[in-house]
Tab-separated table of C-alpha atoms in Angstrom:
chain	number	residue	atom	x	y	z
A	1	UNK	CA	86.376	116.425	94.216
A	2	UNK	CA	83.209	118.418	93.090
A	3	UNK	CA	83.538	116.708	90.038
A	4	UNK	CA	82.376	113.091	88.874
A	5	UNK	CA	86.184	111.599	89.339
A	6	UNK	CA	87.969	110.651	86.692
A	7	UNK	CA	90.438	107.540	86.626
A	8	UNK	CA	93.087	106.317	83.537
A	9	UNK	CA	94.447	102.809	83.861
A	10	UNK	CA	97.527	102.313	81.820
A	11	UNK	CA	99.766	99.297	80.911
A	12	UNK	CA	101.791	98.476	77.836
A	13	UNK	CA	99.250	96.278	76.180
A	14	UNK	CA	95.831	97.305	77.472
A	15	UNK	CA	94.767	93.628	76.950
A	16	UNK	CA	94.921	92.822	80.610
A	17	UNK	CA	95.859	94.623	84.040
A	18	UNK	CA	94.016	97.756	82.677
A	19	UNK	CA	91.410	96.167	81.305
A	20	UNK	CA	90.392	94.347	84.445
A	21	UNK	CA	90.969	97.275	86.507
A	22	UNK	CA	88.484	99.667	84.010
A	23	UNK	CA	86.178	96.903	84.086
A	24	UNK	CA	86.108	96.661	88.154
A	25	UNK	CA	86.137	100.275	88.871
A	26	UNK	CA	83.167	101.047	86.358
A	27	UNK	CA	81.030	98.269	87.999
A	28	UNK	CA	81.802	98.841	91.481
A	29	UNK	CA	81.040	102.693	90.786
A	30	UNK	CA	77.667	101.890	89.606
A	31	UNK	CA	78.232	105.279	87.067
A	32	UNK	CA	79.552	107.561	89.994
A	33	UNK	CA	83.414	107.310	88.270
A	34	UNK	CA	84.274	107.977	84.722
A	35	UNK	CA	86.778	105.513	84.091
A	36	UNK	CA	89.240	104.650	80.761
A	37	UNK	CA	92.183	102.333	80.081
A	38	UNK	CA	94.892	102.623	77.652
A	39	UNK	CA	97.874	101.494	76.585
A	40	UNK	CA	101.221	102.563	75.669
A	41	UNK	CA	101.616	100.023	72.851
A	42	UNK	CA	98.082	98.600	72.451
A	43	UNK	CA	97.855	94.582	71.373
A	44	UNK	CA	95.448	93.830	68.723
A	45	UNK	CA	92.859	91.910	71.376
A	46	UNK	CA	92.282	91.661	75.050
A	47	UNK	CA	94.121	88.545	76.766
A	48	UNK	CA	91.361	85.618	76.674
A	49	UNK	CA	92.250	84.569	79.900
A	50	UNK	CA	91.786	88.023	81.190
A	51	UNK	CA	88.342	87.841	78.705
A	52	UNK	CA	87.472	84.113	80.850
A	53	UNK	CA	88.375	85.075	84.705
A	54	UNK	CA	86.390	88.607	84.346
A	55	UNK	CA	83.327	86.298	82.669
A	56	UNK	CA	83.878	84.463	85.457
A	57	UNK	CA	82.439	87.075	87.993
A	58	UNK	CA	80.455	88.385	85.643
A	59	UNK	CA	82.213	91.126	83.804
A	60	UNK	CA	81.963	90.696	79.901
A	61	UNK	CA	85.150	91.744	78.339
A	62	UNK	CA	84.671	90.247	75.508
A	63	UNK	CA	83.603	92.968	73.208
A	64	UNK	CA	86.789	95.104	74.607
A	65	UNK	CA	89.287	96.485	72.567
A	66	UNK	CA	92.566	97.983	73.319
A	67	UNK	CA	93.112	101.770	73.181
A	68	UNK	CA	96.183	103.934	72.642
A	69	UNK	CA	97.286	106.319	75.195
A	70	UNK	CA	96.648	109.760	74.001
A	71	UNK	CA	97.806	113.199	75.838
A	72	UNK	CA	93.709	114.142	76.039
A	73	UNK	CA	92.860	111.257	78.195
A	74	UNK	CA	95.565	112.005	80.357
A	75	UNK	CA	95.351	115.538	80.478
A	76	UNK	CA	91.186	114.708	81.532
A	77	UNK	CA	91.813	111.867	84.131
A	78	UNK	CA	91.959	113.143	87.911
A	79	UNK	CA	93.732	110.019	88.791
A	80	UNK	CA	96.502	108.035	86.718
A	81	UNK	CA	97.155	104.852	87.475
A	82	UNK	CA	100.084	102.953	85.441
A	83	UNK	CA	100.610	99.186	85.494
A	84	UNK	CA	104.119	98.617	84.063
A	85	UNK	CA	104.052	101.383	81.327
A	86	UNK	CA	107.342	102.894	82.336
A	87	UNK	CA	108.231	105.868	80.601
A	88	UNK	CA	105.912	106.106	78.147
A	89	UNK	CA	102.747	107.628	80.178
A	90	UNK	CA	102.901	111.226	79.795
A	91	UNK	CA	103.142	113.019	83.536
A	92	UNK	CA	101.039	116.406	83.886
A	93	UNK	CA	101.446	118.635	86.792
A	94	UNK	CA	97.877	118.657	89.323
A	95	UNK	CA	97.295	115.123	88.408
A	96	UNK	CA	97.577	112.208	90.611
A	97	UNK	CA	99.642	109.334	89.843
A	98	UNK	CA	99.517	106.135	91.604
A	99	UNK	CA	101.923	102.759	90.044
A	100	UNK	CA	100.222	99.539	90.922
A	101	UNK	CA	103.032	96.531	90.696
A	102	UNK	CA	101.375	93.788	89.631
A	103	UNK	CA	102.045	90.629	87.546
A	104	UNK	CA	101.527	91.202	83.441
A	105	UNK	CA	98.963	88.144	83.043
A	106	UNK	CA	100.692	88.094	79.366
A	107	UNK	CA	100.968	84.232	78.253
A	108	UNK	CA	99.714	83.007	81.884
A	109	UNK	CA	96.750	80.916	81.803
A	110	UNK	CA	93.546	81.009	83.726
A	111	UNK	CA	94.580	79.992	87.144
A	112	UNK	CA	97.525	82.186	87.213
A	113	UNK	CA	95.905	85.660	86.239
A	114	UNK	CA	92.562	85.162	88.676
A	115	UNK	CA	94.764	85.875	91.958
A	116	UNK	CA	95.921	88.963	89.855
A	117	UNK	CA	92.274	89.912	89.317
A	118	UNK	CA	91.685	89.272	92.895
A	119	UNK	CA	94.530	91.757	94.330
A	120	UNK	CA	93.138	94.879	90.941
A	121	UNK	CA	89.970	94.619	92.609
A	122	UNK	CA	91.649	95.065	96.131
A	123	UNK	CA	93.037	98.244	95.245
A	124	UNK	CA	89.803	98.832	93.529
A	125	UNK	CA	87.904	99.004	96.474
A	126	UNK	CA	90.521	101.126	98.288
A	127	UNK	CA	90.355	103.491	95.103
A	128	UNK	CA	86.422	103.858	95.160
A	129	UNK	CA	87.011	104.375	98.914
A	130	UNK	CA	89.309	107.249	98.601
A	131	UNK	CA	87.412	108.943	95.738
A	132	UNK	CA	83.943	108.697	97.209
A	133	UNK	CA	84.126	108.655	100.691
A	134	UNK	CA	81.072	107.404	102.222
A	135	UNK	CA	78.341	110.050	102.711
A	136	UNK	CA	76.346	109.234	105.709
């Protein structure tokens, strides 16, 4: 890409899996990724156990709201990446789509969403790998 990247995370809620997985790329980018999460039908807050595992390595979610998914921030992302949104997230030709399967940390408590954390920043890494390849 010529471009800075752009990346969309997308779940149902935007209170957890996309939250977490904004939150990772944008710090592991260090401002070299434009990144956004959405949701298809937005809760009113992020998940506070999602808020308490990010705090926990040292990612402040606190302040995070959830987002609707709109056609513009599809139609600007480079990369689309849904978490469980099904048919609701819009599909543009010349944009890439990637579905990451993972556990909706919905109603689990702290223990149970940090091994979901664990495996979004995973396929964080392999994301920021693929998108800026190292450069010497």
């Amino acid at each position: 890409m010529s471009h800075r990247p752009e990346v969309l995370f997308v779940c149902v809620h935007n209170a957890g899996r996309s939250q977490m997985a904004a939150a990772l790329l944008h710090h592991r980018a260090g401002g070299r990724v434009d990144v956004r999460s959405a949701g298809s039908a937005p809760a009113h807050s992020v998940n506070p156990a999602v808020v308490e595992v990010m705090a926990e390595i040292g990612l402040d979610l606190s302040r995070e709201l959830p987002k609707p998914l709109t056609e513009e921030a599809v139609r600007a992302a480079d990369v689309v990446i849904t978490m469980g949104c099904g048919d609701a997230c819009p599909v543009h030709p010349g944009k890439r789509y990637l579905d990451w399967r993972l556990d909706d940390p919905a109603g689990l408590g702290v223990a149970d969403v940090r091994p979901i954390r664990d495996e979004i920043d995973r396929r964080v890494v392999a994301l920021l790998a693929e998108l800026l390849p190292a450069s010497g």
